């Protein structure tokens, strides 16, 4: 008699109900915060890359994790105060699906829109891609940079 390990959510190949809950919660928060949601297409898969954003005196810097995505599959655009990142990571082709046991790496299309909190000079934006990380540098407009005010002693 073989002993099977009990799995509360089914076998490894079944869907995790918490993934669907997380997706729905993300959609609700995006709608509440006014972020545009990507249009779902039948049969396609979506994932969302992680983004870090920080600010210096002169620019906003974004660092986006997109491992396995070729540079030519990534597009970046600015409309008003929204930066939109789109792309696609192709799924791994597995010649023998019968022997496939488990997969965790997401693939498919992605779209990420971020509201830019300060005015930037869109024509001077620079993006570099290296080792699966996209770095985007958004120079602040002169009007939004901090200005030092000298204090006169009377």
C-alpha positions in Angstrom: 0.0 0.0 0.0 1.4 3.4 -1.0 1.2 6.4 1.3 0.1 9.6 -0.3 0.8 12.9 1.4 -2.3 14.9 2.2 -2.6 18.2 0.4 -5.2 20.6 1.6 -5.5 22.4 -1.7 -5.3 19.3 -4.0 -2.4 18.2 -6.1 0.5 20.3 -7.2 -1.0 20.9 -10.7 -4.3 22.3 -9.4 -4.9 26.0 -9.0 -4.3 27.7 -5.7 -7.5 29.6 -4.6 -5.4 32.2 -2.9 -3.9 33.2 -6.2 -7.3 34.0 -7.6 -8.2 35.9 -4.4 -5.0 38.0 -4.7 -5.7 38.8 -8.3 -9.2 39.9 -7.5 -8.0 42.1 -4.5 -5.4 43.7 -6.7 -8.1 44.5 -9.3 -10.3 46.0 -6.7 -7.6 48.2 -5.2 -6.5 49.3 -8.7 -10.0 50.3 -9.5 -10.4 52.1 -6.2 -7.1 54.0 -6.7 -8.0 54.9 -10.3 -5.3 52.8 -12.0 -6.2 51.4 -15.4 -6.5 47.6 -15.4 -5.2 45.6 -18.3 -7.9 44.2 -20.6 -8.1 40.4 -20.2 -8.1 38.3 -23.3 -9.5 34.8 -23.4 -6.8 32.2 -23.1 -4.0 34.7 -22.2 -2.1 34.9 -18.9 -1.0 38.0 -17.1 1.6 38.6 -14.4 2.9 41.8 -12.8 6.6 42.6 -12.4 7.9 44.1 -9.1 8.8 47.8 -9.1 10.9 49.8 -6.7 10.6 53.6 -6.9 12.8 56.2 -5.1 13.4 59.9 -5.4 16.5 62.0 -5.4 16.7 65.8 -5.6 17.0 65.7 -9.4 15.1 62.6 -10.6 12.7 59.7 -9.9 14.2 56.2 -10.4 12.3 53.0 -11.1 13.8 49.6 -10.9 11.6 46.9 -12.5 12.3 43.1 -12.2 11.6 41.5 -15.6 13.8 38.4 -15.7 13.5 36.4 -18.9 11.9 39.2 -20.9 13.9 40.2 -23.9 14.5 43.9 -24.3 12.5 44.0 -27.5 9.4 42.7 -25.7 9.3 45.7 -23.4 7.6 49.1 -24.1 7.6 52.2 -22.0 5.4 55.3 -22.4 4.4 58.4 -20.5 1.0 60.0 -20.9 0.4 63.0 -18.6 1.5 61.8 -15.1 1.2 58.1 -15.8 4.1 55.9 -16.8 3.0 52.6 -18.5 5.2 49.6 -18.9 4.1 46.7 -21.1 5.7 43.5 -22.3 5.5 39.8 -22.5 7.5 36.8 -21.2 7.1 33.7 -23.3 6.3 30.5 -21.5 8.9 27.7 -21.5 8.3 25.2 -24.2 8.3 21.7 -22.6 8.6 18.9 -25.2 7.1 16.3 -22.9 4.1 17.7 -21.0 3.4 14.2 -19.5 6.5 14.5 -17.3 5.9 18.1 -16.2 5.4 18.2 -12.5 5.5 21.8 -11.2 5.9 25.3 -12.4 6.0 28.6 -10.5 7.6 31.1 -12.9 4.9 33.4 -14.3 4.7 34.1 -18.0 2.5 35.9 -20.4 1.7 39.6 -21.0 2.1 42.2 -18.4 1.1 45.8 -18.1 1.9 48.1 -15.2 0.8 51.8 -14.9 2.3 54.0 -12.2 1.3 57.5 -11.4 4.3 59.9 -11.4 4.0 62.1 -8.2 6.0 65.1 -9.6 6.3 66.7 -13.0 9.1 65.2 -15.1 10.8 66.0 -18.4 9.5 63.2 -20.6 11.9 63.9 -23.4 14.9 63.3 -21.1 13.7 59.9 -19.7 16.4 57.2 -19.9 15.8 53.5 -19.6 18.5 50.8 -19.4 18.1 47.0 -19.3 20.6 44.7 -17.7 20.5 41.2 -16.2 16.7 41.1 -16.1 16.3 44.5 -14.4 14.9 47.6 -16.2 16.1 50.9 -14.7 14.1 54.0 -15.6 15.4 57.5 -14.7 12.8 60.3 -14.9 14.5 63.8 -14.6 12.3 66.1 -12.6 11.1 69.3 -14.2 12.9 72.4 -13.0 9.8 73.7 -11.3 9.5 70.6 -9.1 13.2 70.5 -7.9 13.9 71.8 -4.5 15.4 75.2 -4.4 17.7 76.4 -1.7 16.8 79.8 -0.2 19.6 81.8 1.5 18.7 83.5 4.7 20.0 87.0 5.2 21.2 87.9 8.7 20.0 91.3 9.7 
